[in-house]
GROMACS .gro file of C-alpha atoms in nm:
model
  412
    1UNK     CA    1   3.585   1.206   6.694
    2UNK     CA    2   3.484   1.005   6.410
    3UNK     CA    3   3.746   0.768   6.228
    4UNK     CA    4   3.717   0.742   5.841
    5UNK     CA    5   4.004   0.621   5.642
    6UNK     CA    6   4.113   0.552   5.296
    7UNK     CA    7   4.164   0.193   5.158
    8UNK     CA    8   4.303  -0.008   4.871
    9UNK     CA    9   3.980  -0.073   4.702
   10UNK     CA   10   3.912  -0.382   4.483
   11UNK     CA   11   3.718  -0.231   4.185
   12UNK     CA   12   3.624  -0.280   3.841
   13UNK     CA   13   3.882  -0.268   3.548
   14UNK     CA   14   3.803   0.082   3.377
   15UNK     CA   15   3.520  -0.002   3.126
   16UNK     CA   16   3.363  -0.285   3.317
   17UNK     CA   17   3.174  -0.099   3.607
   18UNK     CA   18   2.848  -0.102   3.425
   19UNK     CA   19   2.875  -0.493   3.352
   20UNK     CA   20   3.010  -0.575   3.721
   21UNK     CA   21   2.778  -0.331   3.941
   22UNK     CA   22   2.447  -0.472   4.073
   23UNK     CA   23   2.171  -0.366   4.287
   24UNK     CA   24   2.227  -0.449   4.662
   25UNK     CA   25   2.185  -0.806   4.788
   26UNK     CA   26   1.877  -0.740   4.974
   27UNK     CA   27   1.641  -0.588   4.722
   28UNK     CA   28   1.551  -0.863   4.498
   29UNK     CA   29   1.442  -1.224   4.528
   30UNK     CA   30   1.654  -1.525   4.435
   31UNK     CA   31   1.479  -1.551   4.103
   32UNK     CA   32   1.507  -1.197   4.015
   33UNK     CA   33   1.902  -1.225   4.111
   34UNK     CA   34   1.961  -1.499   3.881
   35UNK     CA   35   1.773  -1.326   3.605
   36UNK     CA   36   1.960  -1.010   3.635
   37UNK     CA   37   2.307  -1.197   3.620
   38UNK     CA   38   2.206  -1.439   3.344
   39UNK     CA   39   2.468  -1.427   3.045
   40UNK     CA   40   2.687  -1.193   3.247
   41UNK     CA   41   2.975  -1.375   3.411
   42UNK     CA   42   3.112  -1.068   3.575
   43UNK     CA   43   2.796  -0.949   3.752
   44UNK     CA   44   2.852  -0.893   4.108
   45UNK     CA   45   2.543  -1.073   4.203
   46UNK     CA   46   2.765  -1.390   4.174
   47UNK     CA   47   2.953  -1.282   4.467
   48UNK     CA   48   2.678  -1.093   4.670
   49UNK     CA   49   2.388  -1.369   4.573
   50UNK     CA   50   2.613  -1.665   4.486
   51UNK     CA   51   2.316  -1.890   4.544
   52UNK     CA   52   2.215  -1.812   4.198
   53UNK     CA   53   2.483  -2.043   4.073
   54UNK     CA   54   2.362  -2.334   4.261
   55UNK     CA   55   2.050  -2.567   4.222
   56UNK     CA   56   1.729  -2.402   4.342
   57UNK     CA   57   1.703  -2.690   4.615
   58UNK     CA   58   2.021  -2.550   4.790
   59UNK     CA   59   1.936  -2.364   5.095
   60UNK     CA   60   2.054  -2.007   5.038
   61UNK     CA   61   2.230  -2.018   5.364
   62UNK     CA   62   2.413  -2.324   5.325
   63UNK     CA   63   2.785  -2.303   5.352
   64UNK     CA   64   2.844  -2.401   5.011
   65UNK     CA   65   2.678  -2.063   4.899
   66UNK     CA   66   2.941  -1.871   5.074
   67UNK     CA   67   3.216  -2.091   4.935
   68UNK     CA   68   3.085  -2.030   4.596
   69UNK     CA   69   3.100  -1.642   4.673
   70UNK     CA   70   3.454  -1.671   4.754
   71UNK     CA   71   3.523  -1.883   4.445
   72UNK     CA   72   3.360  -1.636   4.218
   73UNK     CA   73   3.531  -1.341   4.375
   74UNK     CA   74   3.870  -1.521   4.322
   75UNK     CA   75   3.768  -1.598   3.963
   76UNK     CA   76   3.665  -1.243   3.866
   77UNK     CA   77   3.973  -1.098   4.011
   78UNK     CA   78   4.206  -1.374   3.848
   79UNK     CA   79   4.070  -1.283   3.493
   80UNK     CA   80   4.150  -0.930   3.560
   81UNK     CA   81   3.764  -0.773   3.575
   82UNK     CA   82   3.821  -0.675   3.930
   83UNK     CA   83   4.161  -0.511   4.011
   84UNK     CA   84   4.317  -0.378   4.334
   85UNK     CA   85   4.450  -0.035   4.395
   86UNK     CA   86   4.819  -0.016   4.528
   87UNK     CA   87   4.772   0.277   4.744
   88UNK     CA   88   4.498   0.365   5.013
   89UNK     CA   89   4.247   0.639   4.874
   90UNK     CA   90   3.929   0.773   4.919
   91UNK     CA   91   3.679   0.768   4.638
   92UNK     CA   92   3.399   1.003   4.547
   93UNK     CA   93   3.070   0.823   4.442
   94UNK     CA   94   2.802   1.045   4.283
   95UNK     CA   95   2.455   0.929   4.183
   96UNK     CA   96   2.197   1.128   3.993
   97UNK     CA   97   1.830   1.009   4.000
   98UNK     CA   98   1.522   1.216   3.872
   99UNK     CA   99   1.752   1.518   3.853
  100UNK     CA  100   1.854   1.485   4.208
  101UNK     CA  101   2.232   1.452   4.295
  102UNK     CA  102   2.392   1.272   4.598
  103UNK     CA  103   2.757   1.274   4.638
  104UNK     CA  104   2.950   1.069   4.902
  105UNK     CA  105   3.292   0.977   5.016
  106UNK     CA  106   3.385   0.594   4.995
  107UNK     CA  107   3.613   0.496   5.285
  108UNK     CA  108   3.629   0.266   5.579
  109UNK     CA  109   3.468   0.337   5.918
  110UNK     CA  110   3.579   0.184   6.255
  111UNK     CA  111   3.406  -0.080   6.420
  112UNK     CA  112   3.530   0.091   6.745
  113UNK     CA  113   3.320   0.394   6.649
  114UNK     CA  114   3.025   0.150   6.593
  115UNK     CA  115   3.064  -0.012   6.933
  116UNK     CA  116   3.095   0.314   7.123
  117UNK     CA  117   2.813   0.477   6.930
  118UNK     CA  118   3.006   0.734   6.745
  119UNK     CA  119   2.843   0.556   6.467
  120UNK     CA  120   2.468   0.593   6.553
  121UNK     CA  121   2.208   0.359   6.470
  122UNK     CA  122   1.815   0.380   6.443
  123UNK     CA  123   1.710   0.023   6.360
  124UNK     CA  124   1.699  -0.324   6.515
  125UNK     CA  125   1.870  -0.607   6.333
  126UNK     CA  126   1.748  -0.956   6.283
  127UNK     CA  127   2.005  -1.236   6.380
  128UNK     CA  128   1.948  -1.447   6.075
  129UNK     CA  129   2.013  -1.172   5.835
  130UNK     CA  130   2.325  -1.068   6.042
  131UNK     CA  131   2.475  -1.433   5.998
  132UNK     CA  132   2.407  -1.428   5.650
  133UNK     CA  133   2.651  -1.141   5.565
  134UNK     CA  134   2.894  -1.250   5.826
  135UNK     CA  135   2.942  -1.551   5.654
  136UNK     CA  136   2.956  -1.372   5.295
  137UNK     CA  137   3.228  -1.144   5.438
  138UNK     CA  138   3.410  -1.408   5.641
  139UNK     CA  139   3.431  -1.646   5.365
  140UNK     CA  140   3.515  -1.381   5.091
  141UNK     CA  141   3.782  -1.216   5.334
  142UNK     CA  142   3.639  -0.891   5.245
  143UNK     CA  143   3.330  -0.650   5.279
  144UNK     CA  144   3.162  -0.707   4.971
  145UNK     CA  145   2.903  -0.438   4.976
  146UNK     CA  146   2.921  -0.083   5.171
  147UNK     CA  147   2.707   0.059   5.445
  148UNK     CA  148   2.520   0.382   5.369
  149UNK     CA  149   2.638   0.627   5.619
  150UNK     CA  150   2.530   1.008   5.659
  151UNK     CA  151   2.679   1.308   5.837
  152UNK     CA  152   2.580   1.678   5.904
  153UNK     CA  153   2.680   1.865   5.602
  154UNK     CA  154   3.044   1.995   5.633
  155UNK     CA  155   3.138   2.283   5.408
  156UNK     CA  156   3.518   2.168   5.396
  157UNK     CA  157   3.423   1.809   5.264
  158UNK     CA  158   3.194   1.966   5.015
  159UNK     CA  159   3.459   2.205   4.889
  160UNK     CA  160   3.711   1.921   4.833
  161UNK     CA  161   3.444   1.700   4.643
  162UNK     CA  162   3.364   2.000   4.419
  163UNK     CA  163   3.733   2.082   4.346
  164UNK     CA  164   3.805   1.742   4.280
  165UNK     CA  165   3.527   1.674   4.041
  166UNK     CA  166   3.607   2.005   3.868
  167UNK     CA  167   3.958   1.914   3.787
  168UNK     CA  168   3.954   1.521   3.738
  169UNK     CA  169   3.767   1.317   3.520
  170UNK     CA  170   3.573   1.008   3.659
  171UNK     CA  171   3.722   0.664   3.644
  172UNK     CA  172   3.351   0.525   3.594
  173UNK     CA  173   3.061   0.690   3.432
  174UNK     CA  174   2.750   0.494   3.329
  175UNK     CA  175   2.361   0.477   3.366
  176UNK     CA  176   2.211   0.152   3.493
  177UNK     CA  177   1.913   0.014   3.377
  178UNK     CA  178   1.674   0.197   3.607
  179UNK     CA  179   1.786   0.532   3.476
  180UNK     CA  180   2.030   0.625   3.771
  181UNK     CA  181   2.359   0.776   3.667
  182UNK     CA  182   2.654   0.668   3.847
  183UNK     CA  183   2.990   0.851   3.867
  184UNK     CA  184   3.327   0.758   4.055
  185UNK     CA  185   3.631   0.935   4.101
  186UNK     CA  186   3.946   0.795   4.273
  187UNK     CA  187   4.124   1.040   4.502
  188UNK     CA  188   4.496   0.976   4.401
  189UNK     CA  189   4.662   1.287   4.598
  190UNK     CA  190   4.795   1.169   4.935
  191UNK     CA  191   4.767   1.519   5.080
  192UNK     CA  192   4.388   1.531   4.991
  193UNK     CA  193   4.331   1.182   5.139
  194UNK     CA  194   4.502   1.284   5.462
  195UNK     CA  195   4.287   1.620   5.458
  196UNK     CA  196   3.962   1.435   5.416
  197UNK     CA  197   4.065   1.192   5.705
  198UNK     CA  198   4.133   1.491   5.952
  199UNK     CA  199   3.828   1.662   5.862
  200UNK     CA  200   3.609   1.336   5.948
  201UNK     CA  201   3.807   1.342   6.282
  202UNK     CA  202   3.637   1.669   6.365
  203UNK     CA  203   3.278   1.515   6.326
  204UNK     CA  204   3.130   1.413   6.659
  205UNK     CA  205   2.918   1.132   6.497
  206UNK     CA  206   2.830   0.935   6.176
  207UNK     CA  207   2.498   0.788   6.126
  208UNK     CA  208   2.382   0.501   5.955
  209UNK     CA  209   2.128   0.570   5.702
  210UNK     CA  210   2.092   0.215   5.547
  211UNK     CA  211   2.285  -0.093   5.599
  212UNK     CA  212   2.231  -0.165   5.974
  213UNK     CA  213   2.263  -0.553   5.901
  214UNK     CA  214   2.573  -0.495   5.697
  215UNK     CA  215   2.729  -0.300   5.967
  216UNK     CA  216   2.651  -0.530   6.255
  217UNK     CA  217   2.776  -0.813   6.058
  218UNK     CA  218   3.106  -0.629   5.961
  219UNK     CA  219   3.143  -0.561   6.336
  220UNK     CA  220   3.106  -0.905   6.443
  221UNK     CA  221   3.341  -1.031   6.185
  222UNK     CA  222   3.604  -0.792   6.301
  223UNK     CA  223   3.556  -0.900   6.661
  224UNK     CA  224   3.594  -1.263   6.544
  225UNK     CA  225   3.930  -1.156   6.356
  226UNK     CA  226   4.044  -1.000   6.663
  227UNK     CA  227   3.984  -1.302   6.880
  228UNK     CA  228   4.157  -1.534   6.625
  229UNK     CA  229   4.454  -1.286   6.605
  230UNK     CA  230   4.497  -1.297   7.003
  231UNK     CA  231   4.710  -0.943   6.953
  232UNK     CA  232   4.607  -0.672   6.712
  233UNK     CA  233   4.730  -0.326   6.664
  234UNK     CA  234   4.390  -0.175   6.542
  235UNK     CA  235   4.531  -0.085   6.209
  236UNK     CA  236   4.453  -0.422   6.048
  237UNK     CA  237   4.194  -0.411   5.785
  238UNK     CA  238   3.949  -0.608   5.987
  239UNK     CA  239   3.905  -0.318   6.225
  240UNK     CA  240   3.739  -0.122   5.965
  241UNK     CA  241   3.444  -0.169   5.727
  242UNK     CA  242   3.346  -0.040   5.377
  243UNK     CA  243   3.085   0.260   5.382
  244UNK     CA  244   2.994   0.559   5.173
  245UNK     CA  245   2.928   0.877   5.368
  246UNK     CA  246   2.696   1.122   5.229
  247UNK     CA  247   2.594   1.470   5.371
  248UNK     CA  248   2.251   1.478   5.530
  249UNK     CA  249   2.125   1.749   5.281
  250UNK     CA  250   2.181   1.532   4.976
  251UNK     CA  251   1.986   1.236   5.111
  252UNK     CA  252   1.633   1.143   4.961
  253UNK     CA  253   1.386   0.943   5.170
  254UNK     CA  254   1.074   0.790   5.014
  255UNK     CA  255   0.766   0.667   5.183
  256UNK     CA  256   0.738   0.317   5.300
  257UNK     CA  257   0.397   0.234   5.273
  258UNK     CA  258   0.156  -0.048   5.429
  259UNK     CA  259  -0.065  -0.333   5.317
  260UNK     CA  260  -0.295  -0.523   5.567
  261UNK     CA  261  -0.470  -0.848   5.481
  262UNK     CA  262  -0.778  -0.818   5.640
  263UNK     CA  263  -0.988  -0.577   5.858
  264UNK     CA  264  -0.943  -0.795   6.196
  265UNK     CA  265  -1.333  -0.866   6.185
  266UNK     CA  266  -1.460  -0.528   6.143
  267UNK     CA  267  -1.677  -0.435   5.847
  268UNK     CA  268  -1.578  -0.137   5.651
  269UNK     CA  269  -1.823   0.095   5.834
  270UNK     CA  270  -1.727  -0.034   6.183
  271UNK     CA  271  -1.366   0.032   6.076
  272UNK     CA  272  -1.455   0.401   6.004
  273UNK     CA  273  -1.609   0.435   6.319
  274UNK     CA  274  -1.293   0.330   6.506
  275UNK     CA  275  -1.056   0.507   6.281
  276UNK     CA  276  -1.231   0.841   6.351
  277UNK     CA  277  -1.143   0.814   6.726
  278UNK     CA  278  -0.826   0.928   6.642
  279UNK     CA  279  -0.823   1.058   6.263
  280UNK     CA  280  -1.001   1.298   6.068
  281UNK     CA  281  -1.127   1.107   5.772
  282UNK     CA  282  -1.200   1.255   5.438
  283UNK     CA  283  -1.301   1.114   5.093
  284UNK     CA  284  -1.038   1.191   4.825
  285UNK     CA  285  -1.157   1.230   4.453
  286UNK     CA  286  -0.854   1.020   4.351
  287UNK     CA  287  -0.514   0.861   4.486
  288UNK     CA  288  -0.397   1.048   4.766
  289UNK     CA  289  -0.026   1.082   4.833
  290UNK     CA  290   0.028   1.288   5.168
  291UNK     CA  291   0.261   1.592   5.139
  292UNK     CA  292   0.280   1.690   5.513
  293UNK     CA  293   0.329   1.514   5.830
  294UNK     CA  294   0.055   1.330   6.030
  295UNK     CA  295  -0.152   1.279   5.725
  296UNK     CA  296  -0.193   0.957   5.543
  297UNK     CA  297  -0.372   0.810   5.217
  298UNK     CA  298  -0.587   0.501   5.288
  299UNK     CA  299  -0.719   0.283   4.994
  300UNK     CA  300  -1.013   0.053   5.087
  301UNK     CA  301  -1.257  -0.142   4.844
  302UNK     CA  302  -1.167   0.075   4.558
  303UNK     CA  303  -1.180   0.433   4.711
  304UNK     CA  304  -0.925   0.665   4.863
  305UNK     CA  305  -0.943   0.858   5.177
  306UNK     CA  306  -0.727   1.097   5.336
  307UNK     CA  307  -0.665   1.072   5.711
  308UNK     CA  308  -0.529   1.346   5.933
  309UNK     CA  309  -0.422   1.241   6.292
  310UNK     CA  310  -0.586   1.434   6.564
  311UNK     CA  311  -0.330   1.649   6.766
  312UNK     CA  312  -0.417   1.470   7.095
  313UNK     CA  313  -0.361   1.126   6.960
  314UNK     CA  314   0.022   1.133   6.998
  315UNK     CA  315   0.292   1.302   7.224
  316UNK     CA  316   0.460   1.568   6.981
  317UNK     CA  317   0.744   1.602   7.238
  318UNK     CA  318   0.844   1.223   7.200
  319UNK     CA  319   1.097   1.174   6.910
  320UNK     CA  320   0.948   0.818   6.838
  321UNK     CA  321   0.588   0.863   6.907
  322UNK     CA  322   0.554   1.191   6.701
  323UNK     CA  323   0.680   0.981   6.387
  324UNK     CA  324   0.414   0.919   6.127
  325UNK     CA  325   0.479   0.547   6.128
  326UNK     CA  326   0.451   0.531   6.508
  327UNK     CA  327   0.107   0.732   6.503
  328UNK     CA  328  -0.034   0.483   6.243
  329UNK     CA  329   0.072   0.171   6.441
  330UNK     CA  330  -0.033   0.310   6.774
  331UNK     CA  331  -0.353   0.442   6.674
  332UNK     CA  332  -0.478   0.232   6.401
  333UNK     CA  333  -0.261  -0.084   6.294
  334UNK     CA  334  -0.212  -0.209   6.645
  335UNK     CA  335  -0.542  -0.121   6.841
  336UNK     CA  336  -0.790  -0.153   6.541
  337UNK     CA  337  -0.630  -0.403   6.282
  338UNK     CA  338  -0.453  -0.614   6.533
  339UNK     CA  339  -0.108  -0.585   6.415
  340UNK     CA  340   0.076  -0.598   6.738
  341UNK     CA  341   0.433  -0.655   6.604
  342UNK     CA  342   0.485  -0.542   6.244
  343UNK     CA  343   0.826  -0.727   6.233
  344UNK     CA  344   0.672  -1.052   6.264
  345UNK     CA  345   0.289  -1.044   6.189
  346UNK     CA  346   0.220  -1.210   5.855
  347UNK     CA  347  -0.081  -1.005   5.814
  348UNK     CA  348   0.105  -0.681   5.713
  349UNK     CA  349   0.318  -0.616   5.415
  350UNK     CA  350   0.572  -0.310   5.338
  351UNK     CA  351   0.589  -0.158   5.007
  352UNK     CA  352   0.870   0.122   4.913
  353UNK     CA  353   0.742   0.433   4.758
  354UNK     CA  354   0.954   0.370   4.458
  355UNK     CA  355   0.676   0.113   4.340
  356UNK     CA  356   0.406   0.402   4.327
  357UNK     CA  357   0.048   0.403   4.447
  358UNK     CA  358  -0.053   0.148   4.157
  359UNK     CA  359   0.100  -0.143   4.307
  360UNK     CA  360  -0.061  -0.076   4.657
  361UNK     CA  361  -0.404  -0.051   4.489
  362UNK     CA  362  -0.343  -0.370   4.284
  363UNK     CA  363  -0.241  -0.551   4.601
  364UNK     CA  364  -0.536  -0.425   4.811
  365UNK     CA  365  -0.766  -0.553   4.550
  366UNK     CA  366  -0.626  -0.875   4.503
  367UNK     CA  367  -0.425  -1.056   4.788
  368UNK     CA  368  -0.453  -0.779   5.050
  369UNK     CA  369  -0.751  -0.561   5.181
  370UNK     CA  370  -0.643  -0.217   5.291
  371UNK     CA  371  -0.340   0.005   5.199
  372UNK     CA  372  -0.190   0.308   5.383
  373UNK     CA  373   0.031   0.563   5.220
  374UNK     CA  374   0.276   0.738   5.443
  375UNK     CA  375   0.446   1.058   5.440
  376UNK     CA  376   0.836   1.010   5.407
  377UNK     CA  377   1.026   1.004   5.732
  378UNK     CA  378   1.273   1.293   5.732
  379UNK     CA  379   1.659   1.270   5.766
  380UNK     CA  380   1.607   1.530   6.058
  381UNK     CA  381   1.380   1.282   6.231
  382UNK     CA  382   1.626   0.999   6.180
  383UNK     CA  383   1.914   1.199   6.320
  384UNK     CA  384   1.688   1.287   6.601
  385UNK     CA  385   1.602   0.931   6.688
  386UNK     CA  386   1.975   0.832   6.647
  387UNK     CA  387   2.103   1.092   6.885
  388UNK     CA  388   1.817   0.997   7.149
  389UNK     CA  389   1.959   0.658   7.148
  390UNK     CA  390   1.594   0.518   7.058
  391UNK     CA  391   1.495   0.286   6.786
  392UNK     CA  392   1.261   0.371   6.486
  393UNK     CA  393   0.968   0.123   6.416
  394UNK     CA  394   1.040  -0.125   6.158
  395UNK     CA  395   1.015  -0.013   5.784
  396UNK     CA  396   1.040   0.361   5.850
  397UNK     CA  397   1.267   0.465   5.574
  398UNK     CA  398   1.329   0.378   5.215
  399UNK     CA  399   1.625   0.539   5.061
  400UNK     CA  400   1.680   0.606   4.691
  401UNK     CA  401   1.881   0.568   4.508
  402UNK     CA  402   2.030   0.249   4.641
  403UNK     CA  403   2.426   0.224   4.629
  404UNK     CA  404   2.528  -0.017   4.344
  405UNK     CA  405   2.743  -0.323   4.479
  406UNK     CA  406   3.067  -0.424   4.309
  407UNK     CA  407   3.214  -0.084   4.265
  408UNK     CA  408   3.407  -0.115   4.564
  409UNK     CA  409   3.534  -0.393   4.779
  410UNK     CA  410   3.733  -0.373   5.104
  411UNK     CA  411   3.962  -0.670   5.128
  412UNK     CA  412   4.078  -0.774   5.503
   0.00000   0.00000   0.00000
């Protein structure tokens, strides 16, 4: 039984959503964040990436960074750019990208559901990244950015969303610089809010699509608050964390591609001899972007190739080993190119499919050596892995569009 509840969101004053909203904290560098927020005192990056307001010599994980985030949050609220709703509500968040629509419910998930695996995961987290968001949330006394959840499609939820959108105007409607359209509706009817909460209770599981570090950090902040309180009822806001839950049918996963710095001592001719042991290699007339599972594009020395994994090279009954990212890692990147741990090896880099093949070619021709283009992991693969209790290889999924930060804040 999944718990998902309405909350009193801190959100932009009507008319300011476009000015406040920003890309998530972890998709840009410090330099890029500073440029994005330049001349905009209301940009949410002053809260999510508050190091931009300090000298570049200041460590981005220094305590002063998180104190600055809190100060900036208070300042934006005090001048009325951010307001807080008086009653708990759910919200509807719709994004349109390239004509594709994804529509989710914004609410608060339970840290207990996370702990007992009602909220299922598919990625490992890194301690240093957890600590960063723990400090941001703890100092701000709020969840400043949402976790991206998914659930198996539910016709009752779909019907409520469609009816509300049909009969109510959005509180926010804008198109961001990247061409993505954003719409937000607040569900002001108490009966509808209770109905949504009850429907979520009929769901066996929720799944983290994106935001494993944010969710892990939220849970650890909640556990810390419980310990500090000594006694708690479970209803306190720190027992829940901010999330947007989308039906699985709406989600779009893009390819997450690989670049390797060298050929691990092989000549290109020797490399192809090794690769052909587990892959069928075909020359491509131009850039090759795979459209079916177990095929890959490879760019080396100005030429494109199509690689097709041989059936005997992987276990199709194993939910992890049959993933395209696993097949490439286990049969090429690891044994041939020597990338034993892609999480830590400095010779490999990852590029989201949103950047296109041109960036892969440019990087392979300049600072790297060889590029591999993946077929996107499917949402069915993600759910199967999560249901099996297993962990996906790193950099398996790239979701688009990204949720905008600053549209919703959950105060403790």
